[in-house]
mmCIF file of C-alpha atoms in Angstrom:
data_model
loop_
_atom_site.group_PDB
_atom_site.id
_atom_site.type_symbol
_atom_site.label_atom_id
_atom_site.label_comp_id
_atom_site.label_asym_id
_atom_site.label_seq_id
_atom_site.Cartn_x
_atom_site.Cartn_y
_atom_site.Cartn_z
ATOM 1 C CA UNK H 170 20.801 -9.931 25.756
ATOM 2 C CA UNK H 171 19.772 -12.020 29.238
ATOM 3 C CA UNK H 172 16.383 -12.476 27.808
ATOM 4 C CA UNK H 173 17.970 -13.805 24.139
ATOM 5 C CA UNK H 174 20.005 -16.449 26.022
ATOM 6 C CA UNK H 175 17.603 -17.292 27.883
ATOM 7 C CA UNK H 176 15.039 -18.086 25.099
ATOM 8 C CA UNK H 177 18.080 -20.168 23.306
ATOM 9 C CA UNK H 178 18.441 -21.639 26.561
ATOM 10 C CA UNK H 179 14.796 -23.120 26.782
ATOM 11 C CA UNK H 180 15.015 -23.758 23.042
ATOM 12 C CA UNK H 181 17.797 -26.074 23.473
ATOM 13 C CA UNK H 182 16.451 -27.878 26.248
ATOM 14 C CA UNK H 183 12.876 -28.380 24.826
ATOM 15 C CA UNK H 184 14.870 -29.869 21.540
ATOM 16 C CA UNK H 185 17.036 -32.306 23.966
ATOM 17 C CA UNK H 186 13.604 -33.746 25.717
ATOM 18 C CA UNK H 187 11.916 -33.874 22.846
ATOM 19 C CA UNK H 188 10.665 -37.318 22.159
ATOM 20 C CA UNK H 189 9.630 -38.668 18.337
ATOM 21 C CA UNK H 190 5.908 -39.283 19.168
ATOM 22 C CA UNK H 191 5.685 -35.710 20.331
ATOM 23 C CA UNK H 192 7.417 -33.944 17.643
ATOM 24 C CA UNK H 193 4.029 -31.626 16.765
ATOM 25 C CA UNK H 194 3.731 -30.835 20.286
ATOM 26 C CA UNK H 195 7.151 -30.055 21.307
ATOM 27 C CA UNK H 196 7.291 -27.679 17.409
ATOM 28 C CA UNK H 197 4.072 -25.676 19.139
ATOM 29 C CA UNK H 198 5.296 -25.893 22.745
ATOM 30 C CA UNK H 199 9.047 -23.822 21.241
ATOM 31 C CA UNK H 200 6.655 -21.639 19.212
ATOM 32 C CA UNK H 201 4.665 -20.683 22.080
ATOM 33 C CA UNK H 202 7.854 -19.773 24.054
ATOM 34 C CA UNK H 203 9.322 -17.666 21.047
ATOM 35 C CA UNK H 204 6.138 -15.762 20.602
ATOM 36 C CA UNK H 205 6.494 -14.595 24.940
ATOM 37 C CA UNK H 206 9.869 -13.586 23.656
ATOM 38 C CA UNK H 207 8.803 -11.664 20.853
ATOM 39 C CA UNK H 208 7.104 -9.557 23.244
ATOM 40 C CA UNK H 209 9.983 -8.826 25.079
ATOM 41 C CA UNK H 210 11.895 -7.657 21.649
ATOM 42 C CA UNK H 211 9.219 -5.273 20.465
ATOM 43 C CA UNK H 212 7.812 -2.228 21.286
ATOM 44 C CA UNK H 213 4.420 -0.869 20.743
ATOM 45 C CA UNK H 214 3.511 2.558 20.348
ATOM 46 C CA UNK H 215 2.176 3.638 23.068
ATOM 47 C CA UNK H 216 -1.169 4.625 21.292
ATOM 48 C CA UNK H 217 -1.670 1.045 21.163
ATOM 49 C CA UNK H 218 -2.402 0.579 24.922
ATOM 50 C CA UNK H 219 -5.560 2.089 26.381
ATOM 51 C CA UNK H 220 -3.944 3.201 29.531
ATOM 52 C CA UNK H 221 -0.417 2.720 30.867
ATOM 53 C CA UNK H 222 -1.186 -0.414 32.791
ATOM 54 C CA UNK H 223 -2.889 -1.992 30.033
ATOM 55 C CA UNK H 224 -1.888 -5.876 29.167
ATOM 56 C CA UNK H 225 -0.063 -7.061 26.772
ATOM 57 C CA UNK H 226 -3.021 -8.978 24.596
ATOM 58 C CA UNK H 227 -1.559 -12.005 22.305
ATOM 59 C CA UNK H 228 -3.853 -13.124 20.304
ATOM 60 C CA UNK H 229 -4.735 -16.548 18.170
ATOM 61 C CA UNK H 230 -7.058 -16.183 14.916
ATOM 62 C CA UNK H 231 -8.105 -19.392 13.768
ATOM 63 C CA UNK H 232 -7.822 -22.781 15.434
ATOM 64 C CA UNK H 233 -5.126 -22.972 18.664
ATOM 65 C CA UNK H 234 -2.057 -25.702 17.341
ATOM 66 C CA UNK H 235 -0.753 -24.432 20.902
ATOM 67 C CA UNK H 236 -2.688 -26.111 23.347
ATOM 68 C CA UNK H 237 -1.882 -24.610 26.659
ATOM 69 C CA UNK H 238 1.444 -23.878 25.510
ATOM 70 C CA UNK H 239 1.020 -20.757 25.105
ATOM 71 C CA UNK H 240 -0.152 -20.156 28.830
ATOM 72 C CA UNK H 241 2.324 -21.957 30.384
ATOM 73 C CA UNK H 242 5.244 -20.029 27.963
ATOM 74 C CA UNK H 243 3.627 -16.471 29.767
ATOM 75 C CA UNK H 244 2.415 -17.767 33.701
ATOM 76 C CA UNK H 245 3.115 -14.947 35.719
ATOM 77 C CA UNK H 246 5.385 -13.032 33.050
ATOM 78 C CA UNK H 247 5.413 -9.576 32.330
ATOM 79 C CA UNK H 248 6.955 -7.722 29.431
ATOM 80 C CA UNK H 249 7.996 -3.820 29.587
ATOM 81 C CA UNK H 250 6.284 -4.069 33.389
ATOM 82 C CA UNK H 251 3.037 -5.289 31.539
ATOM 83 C CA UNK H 252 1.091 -8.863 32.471
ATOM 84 C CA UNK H 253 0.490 -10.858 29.288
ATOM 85 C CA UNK H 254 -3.220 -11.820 28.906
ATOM 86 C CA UNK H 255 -4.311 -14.709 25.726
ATOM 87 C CA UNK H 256 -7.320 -14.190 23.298
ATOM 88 C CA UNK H 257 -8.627 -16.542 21.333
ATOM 89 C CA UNK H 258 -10.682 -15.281 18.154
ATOM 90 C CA UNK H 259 -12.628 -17.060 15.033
ATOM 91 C CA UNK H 260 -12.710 -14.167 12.706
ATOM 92 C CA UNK H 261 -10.630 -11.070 12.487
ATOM 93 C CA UNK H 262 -13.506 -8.651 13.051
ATOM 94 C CA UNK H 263 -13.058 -9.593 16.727
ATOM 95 C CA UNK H 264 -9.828 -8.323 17.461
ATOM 96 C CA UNK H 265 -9.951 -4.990 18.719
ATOM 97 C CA UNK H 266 -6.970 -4.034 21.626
ATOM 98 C CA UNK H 267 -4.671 -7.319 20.448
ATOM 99 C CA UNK H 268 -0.683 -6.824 20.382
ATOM 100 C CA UNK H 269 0.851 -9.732 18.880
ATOM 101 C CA UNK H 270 -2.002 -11.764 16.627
ATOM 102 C CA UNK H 271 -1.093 -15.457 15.720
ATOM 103 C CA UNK H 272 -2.643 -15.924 12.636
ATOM 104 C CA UNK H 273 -3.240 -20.009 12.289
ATOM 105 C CA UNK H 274 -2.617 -21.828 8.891
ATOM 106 C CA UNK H 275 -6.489 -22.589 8.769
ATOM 107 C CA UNK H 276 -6.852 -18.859 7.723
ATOM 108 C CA UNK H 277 -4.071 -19.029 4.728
ATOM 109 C CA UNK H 278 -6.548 -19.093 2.169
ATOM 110 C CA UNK H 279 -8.027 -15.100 3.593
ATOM 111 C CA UNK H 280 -4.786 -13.909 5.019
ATOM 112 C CA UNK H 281 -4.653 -11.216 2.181
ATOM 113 C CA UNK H 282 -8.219 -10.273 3.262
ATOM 114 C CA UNK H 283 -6.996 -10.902 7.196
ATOM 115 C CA UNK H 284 -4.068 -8.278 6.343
ATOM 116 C CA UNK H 285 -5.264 -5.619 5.080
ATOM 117 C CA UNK H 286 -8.527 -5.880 7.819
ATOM 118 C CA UNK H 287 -5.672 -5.098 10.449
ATOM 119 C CA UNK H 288 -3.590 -2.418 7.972
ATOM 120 C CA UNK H 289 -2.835 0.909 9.945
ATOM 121 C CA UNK H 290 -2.977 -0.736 13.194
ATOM 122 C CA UNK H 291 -0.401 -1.707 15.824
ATOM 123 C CA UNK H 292 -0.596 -5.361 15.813
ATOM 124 C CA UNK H 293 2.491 -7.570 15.596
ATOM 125 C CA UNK H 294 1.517 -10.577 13.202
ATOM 126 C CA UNK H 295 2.772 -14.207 13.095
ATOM 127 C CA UNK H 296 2.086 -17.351 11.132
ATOM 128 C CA UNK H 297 3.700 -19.835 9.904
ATOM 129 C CA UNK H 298 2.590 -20.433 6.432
ATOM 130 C CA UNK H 299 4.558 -20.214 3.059
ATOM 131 C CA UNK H 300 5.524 -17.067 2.340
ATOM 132 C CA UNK H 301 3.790 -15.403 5.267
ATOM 133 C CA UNK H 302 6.109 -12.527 5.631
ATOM 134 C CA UNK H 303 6.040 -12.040 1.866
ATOM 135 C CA UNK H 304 2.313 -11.591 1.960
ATOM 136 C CA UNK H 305 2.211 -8.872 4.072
ATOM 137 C CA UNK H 306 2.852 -10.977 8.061
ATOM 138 C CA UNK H 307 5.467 -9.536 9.716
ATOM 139 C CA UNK H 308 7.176 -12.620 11.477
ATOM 140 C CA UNK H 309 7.069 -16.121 9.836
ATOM 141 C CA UNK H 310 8.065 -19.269 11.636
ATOM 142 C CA UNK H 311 10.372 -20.986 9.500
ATOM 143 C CA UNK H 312 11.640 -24.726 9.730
ATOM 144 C CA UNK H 313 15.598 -24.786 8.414
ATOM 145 C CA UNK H 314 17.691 -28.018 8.775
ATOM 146 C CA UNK H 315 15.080 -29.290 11.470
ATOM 147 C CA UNK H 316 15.312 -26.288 13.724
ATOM 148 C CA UNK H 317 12.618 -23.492 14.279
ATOM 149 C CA UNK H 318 13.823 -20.205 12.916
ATOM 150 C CA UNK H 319 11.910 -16.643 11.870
ATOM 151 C CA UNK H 320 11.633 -14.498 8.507
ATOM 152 C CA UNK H 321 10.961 -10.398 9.767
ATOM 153 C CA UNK H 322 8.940 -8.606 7.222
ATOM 154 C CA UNK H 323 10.728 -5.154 8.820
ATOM 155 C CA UNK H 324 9.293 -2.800 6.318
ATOM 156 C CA UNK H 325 5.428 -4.099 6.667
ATOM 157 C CA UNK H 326 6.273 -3.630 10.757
ATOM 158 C CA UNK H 327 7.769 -0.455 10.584
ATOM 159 C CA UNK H 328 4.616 0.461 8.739
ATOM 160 C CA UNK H 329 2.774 -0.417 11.595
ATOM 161 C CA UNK H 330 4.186 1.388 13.790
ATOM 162 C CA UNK H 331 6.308 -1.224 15.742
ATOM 163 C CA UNK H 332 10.075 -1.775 16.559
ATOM 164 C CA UNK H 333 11.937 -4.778 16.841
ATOM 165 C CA UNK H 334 14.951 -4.995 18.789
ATOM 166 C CA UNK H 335 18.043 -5.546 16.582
ATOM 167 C CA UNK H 336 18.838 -8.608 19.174
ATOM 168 C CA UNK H 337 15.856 -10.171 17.731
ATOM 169 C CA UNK H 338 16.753 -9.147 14.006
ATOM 170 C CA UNK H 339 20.119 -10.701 14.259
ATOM 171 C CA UNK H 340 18.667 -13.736 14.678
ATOM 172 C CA UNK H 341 16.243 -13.492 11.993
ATOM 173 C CA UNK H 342 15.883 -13.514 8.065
ATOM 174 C CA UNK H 343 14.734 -9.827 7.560
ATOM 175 C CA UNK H 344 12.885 -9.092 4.711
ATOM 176 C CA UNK H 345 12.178 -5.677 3.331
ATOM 177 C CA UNK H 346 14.894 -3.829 5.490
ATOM 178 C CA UNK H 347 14.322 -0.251 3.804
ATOM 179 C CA UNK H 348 10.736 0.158 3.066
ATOM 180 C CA UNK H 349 9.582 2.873 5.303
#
């Protein structure tokens, strides 16, 4: 629970600095600091990690909105006594030991394709576009009433072999809550 109020803590002090010139930056800057806290809320099989020191790899597919967001969100953090290490990658055929894969809005158009490249493997996905988690994504960023929220596709992650800590679904929309 510590880590949960601590994320609403940042969240709510990000939103009070946030100037109106700076409103894209400040959206991807409180992205960038949920997706470190996703980390914290999942757990990976432990297939998915080459040895038991291995990083936890987040990775981008497409164009970075973040910036250096996301590095400052996980400077010197570590998750389930794991450092957190960022990846960068222009075509899905590139990621081979990723975690958590941001999957930019530049790729909405092959996200079906993008999807089913990564089916049967142990990668937490997140975007951002329309119906993300209704295509297949497991956690969509959502926008309601001005605020950042997130839509859990629960059955398409369950499929995949990850858990998500019911902290993090009571804060979320969860979609497909009994599909095994």
């Amino acid at each position: 629970m510590h880590g949960l109020v601590r994320v609403l803590g940042l969240l709510l002090a990000f939103c009070a600095t946030a100037l109106p010139g700076q409103a894209v930056s400040r959206e991807y800057q409180l992205k960038a600091v949920y997706i470190y806290h996703f980390t914290e809320f999942v757990d990976w099989p432990k297939t998915a990690f080459p040895t038991p020191a291995s990083p936890i790899l987040i990775g981008v597919l497409g164009p970075d909105p973040f910036g250096g967001y996301l590095e400052q969100a996980i400077r010197d953090e570590r998750v389930h006594h794991r450092r957190l290490i960022i990846q960068r990658y222009q075509r899905v055929q590139e990621v081979e030991n990723c975690h958590l894969l941001f999957i930019s809005a530049s790729e909405n158009a092959r996200l079906e394709g993008i999807l089913a490249e990564l089916k049967g493997r142990s990668i937490l996905t997140v975007g951002e576009t329309e119906d993300f988690a209704l295509r297949g994504g497991m956690i969509q960023f959502i926008t309601v009433q001005n605020h950042i929220r997130f839509r859990i596709n629960l059955g398409d992650a369950r499929a995949a072999k990850i858990q998500i800590s019911s902290k993090m679904l009571r804060s979320a929309e969860v979609l497909n809550a009994g599909k095994e």
